[in-house]
Amino acid sequence: MAQLRLKHTQLEQAGGRVVLVGMGTPEESAAFVKKLALPFPLISDPERRLYQAYDLRMVSSLELFAPSLVVKAVTAMARGYTIGMPIGNIRQLPGVFIIDTYGGIVFSHIAKDAADHPDTEAILAVLNTLR
Amino acid sequence: MRTSNKQAIDSMVIFADQSSRLLSKLWRDQPLILVFLRHLG
């Protein structure tokens, strides 16, 4: 999220439109957008229908608290990233898709673990191929 | 020009502002970067 915010202008200049999907109700989602002053629209998907439609993974409790992830979380917090009270199923993993104007999926990143995020430079590179 | 054979799934979606629209409306004019969050928080 932090990387997306930082690269927001570049993503828009590259022709992309960023839309977020979260597991909150519309009310929870609106509060989240307001709290973080998000510059992106947020889809409310409390029943995770879209998450399932796009085949995003769920992890087991064992995977969720794997030592390697705990280290990544502590490192992120040391860098100033904060982790608030989660809304949604904490076993749900994230993902990013780029969909072209014909509805084709030209980039997909289905997270393997909770700390697996795509590089925004890779997203920009894909957008540049669509121009 | 079409660049992918894998078609995105379309669906009616609801936004935080309680508006709703088809996902396909969002990618019709410009490429859509659809970011699924792990959680809100």
Short mmCIF file of C-alpha atoms in Angstrom, two decimals, chain A:
data_model
loop_
_atom_site.label_atom_id
_atom_site.label_comp_id
_atom_site.label_asym_id
_atom_site.label_seq_id
_atom_site.Cartn_x
_atom_site.Cartn_y
_atom_site.Cartn_z
CA MET A 1 0.00 0.00 0.00
CA ALA A 2 2.78 2.41 0.95
CA GLN A 3 4.59 1.70 -2.32
CA LEU A 4 1.38 2.20 -4.30
CA ARG A 5 0.80 5.56 -2.66
CA LEU A 6 4.35 6.64 -3.40
CA LYS A 7 4.05 5.59 -7.04
CA HIS A 8 0.46 6.76 -7.48
CA THR A 9 1.33 9.61 -9.83
CA GLN A 10 3.68 7.46 -11.89
CA LEU A 11 1.06 4.73 -12.21
CA GLU A 12 -1.50 7.26 -13.40
CA GLN A 13 0.96 8.84 -15.80
CA ALA A 14 1.61 5.36 -17.20
CA GLY A 15 -2.12 5.15 -17.92
CA GLY A 16 -3.16 2.86 -15.08
CA ARG A 17 -6.13 3.19 -12.79
CA VAL A 18 -5.57 1.75 -9.32
CA VAL A 19 -8.60 0.23 -7.60
CA LEU A 20 -8.34 -1.53 -4.25
CA VAL A 21 -10.38 -4.46 -3.01
CA GLY A 22 -10.87 -5.03 0.71
CA MET A 23 -12.90 -7.30 2.94
CA GLY A 24 -14.65 -4.56 4.89
CA THR A 25 -18.29 -3.62 4.65
CA PRO A 26 -18.95 -0.38 2.75
CA GLU A 27 -19.00 1.48 6.09
CA GLU A 28 -15.72 -0.04 7.26
CA SER A 29 -14.19 0.60 3.84
CA ALA A 30 -15.28 4.24 3.88
CA ALA A 31 -13.73 4.71 7.33
CA PHE A 32 -10.48 3.09 6.10
CA VAL A 33 -10.33 5.36 3.03
CA LYS A 34 -10.92 8.40 5.21
CA LYS A 35 -8.43 7.38 7.91
CA LEU A 36 -5.60 6.83 5.43
CA ALA A 37 -6.73 9.57 3.01
CA LEU A 38 -6.44 6.99 0.24
CA PRO A 39 -6.29 8.39 -3.29
CA PHE A 40 -7.78 5.15 -4.70
CA PRO A 41 -11.34 3.84 -4.87
CA LEU A 42 -11.94 0.85 -2.60
CA ILE A 43 -14.26 -2.03 -3.47
CA SER A 44 -16.07 -3.53 -0.52
CA ASP A 45 -16.00 -7.34 -0.64
CA PRO A 46 -16.85 -8.63 2.85
CA GLU A 47 -17.88 -12.03 1.54
CA ARG A 48 -14.64 -12.35 -0.43
CA ARG A 49 -16.49 -13.17 -3.65
CA LEU A 50 -14.00 -11.26 -5.78
CA TYR A 51 -11.04 -12.73 -3.87
CA GLN A 52 -12.35 -16.21 -4.65
CA ALA A 53 -13.19 -15.34 -8.27
CA TYR A 54 -9.57 -14.28 -8.79
CA ASP A 55 -8.25 -17.43 -7.09
CA LEU A 56 -6.41 -15.69 -4.27
CA ARG A 57 -5.00 -18.02 -1.65
CA MET A 58 -5.84 -18.50 1.99
CA VAL A 59 -3.11 -19.62 4.36
CA SER A 60 -3.23 -21.98 7.29
CA SER A 61 -2.65 -20.65 10.80
CA LEU A 62 0.72 -22.40 10.75
CA GLU A 63 1.78 -20.52 7.60
CA LEU A 64 0.44 -17.25 9.00
CA PHE A 65 2.80 -17.32 11.94
CA ALA A 66 5.81 -18.83 10.20
CA PRO A 67 9.09 -17.53 11.70
CA SER A 68 10.17 -16.02 8.36
CA LEU A 69 6.99 -13.92 8.24
CA VAL A 70 7.36 -12.78 11.82
CA VAL A 71 10.86 -11.54 10.93
CA LYS A 72 9.47 -9.68 7.88
CA ALA A 73 6.72 -8.10 10.01
CA VAL A 74 9.19 -6.95 12.66
CA THR A 75 11.49 -5.56 9.95
CA ALA A 76 8.58 -3.66 8.36
CA MET A 77 7.57 -2.19 11.72
CA ALA A 78 11.17 -1.14 12.34
CA ARG A 79 10.99 0.76 9.04
CA GLY A 80 7.97 2.65 10.27
CA TYR A 81 5.14 0.60 8.77
CA THR A 82 2.35 0.03 11.22
CA ILE A 83 -0.08 -2.84 11.51
CA GLY A 84 -3.54 -1.85 12.71
CA MET A 85 -6.47 -3.93 13.88
CA PRO A 86 -7.29 -6.05 10.84
CA ILE A 87 -10.75 -6.08 9.27
CA GLY A 88 -11.36 -9.21 7.24
CA ASN A 89 -10.08 -12.76 7.31
CA ILE A 90 -6.43 -12.61 8.38
CA ARG A 91 -5.77 -15.89 6.53
CA GLN A 92 -6.58 -14.23 3.20
CA LEU A 93 -3.55 -13.45 1.05
CA PRO A 94 -3.33 -10.40 -1.21
CA GLY A 95 -2.80 -10.13 -4.95
CA VAL A 96 -2.45 -7.69 -7.81
CA PHE A 97 -3.79 -7.95 -11.36
CA ILE A 98 -3.40 -5.66 -14.33
CA ILE A 99 -6.33 -5.87 -16.72
CA ASP A 100 -6.06 -4.30 -20.17
CA THR A 101 -8.84 -2.38 -21.88
CA TYR A 102 -9.99 -5.61 -23.58
CA GLY A 103 -10.49 -7.32 -20.24
CA GLY A 104 -7.38 -9.47 -20.57
CA ILE A 105 -5.24 -10.20 -17.54
CA VAL A 106 -1.76 -9.09 -18.57
CA PHE A 107 -0.13 -9.31 -15.14
CA SER A 108 -1.01 -11.29 -12.07
CA HIS A 109 0.68 -11.60 -8.74
CA ILE A 110 -0.97 -14.07 -6.39
CA ALA A 111 0.82 -13.77 -3.06
CA LYS A 112 2.50 -16.88 -1.71
CA ASP A 113 2.63 -15.45 1.81
CA ALA A 114 1.48 -12.38 3.71
CA ALA A 115 4.63 -10.43 2.91
CA ASP A 116 4.74 -11.28 -0.80
CA HIS A 117 4.04 -8.09 -2.75
CA PRO A 118 4.89 -7.26 -6.36
CA ASP A 119 7.45 -4.62 -7.17
CA THR A 120 5.72 -1.45 -8.37
CA GLU A 121 8.47 -1.09 -10.98
CA ALA A 122 7.26 -4.36 -12.51
CA ILE A 123 3.71 -2.96 -12.60
CA LEU A 124 4.96 0.22 -14.27
CA ALA A 125 6.88 -1.83 -16.82
CA VAL A 126 3.73 -3.76 -17.77
CA LEU A 127 1.71 -0.55 -18.04
CA ASN A 128 4.32 0.90 -20.36
CA THR A 129 3.90 -2.07 -22.72
CA LEU A 130 0.19 -1.27 -23.01
CA ARG A 131 0.66 2.30 -24.20
#
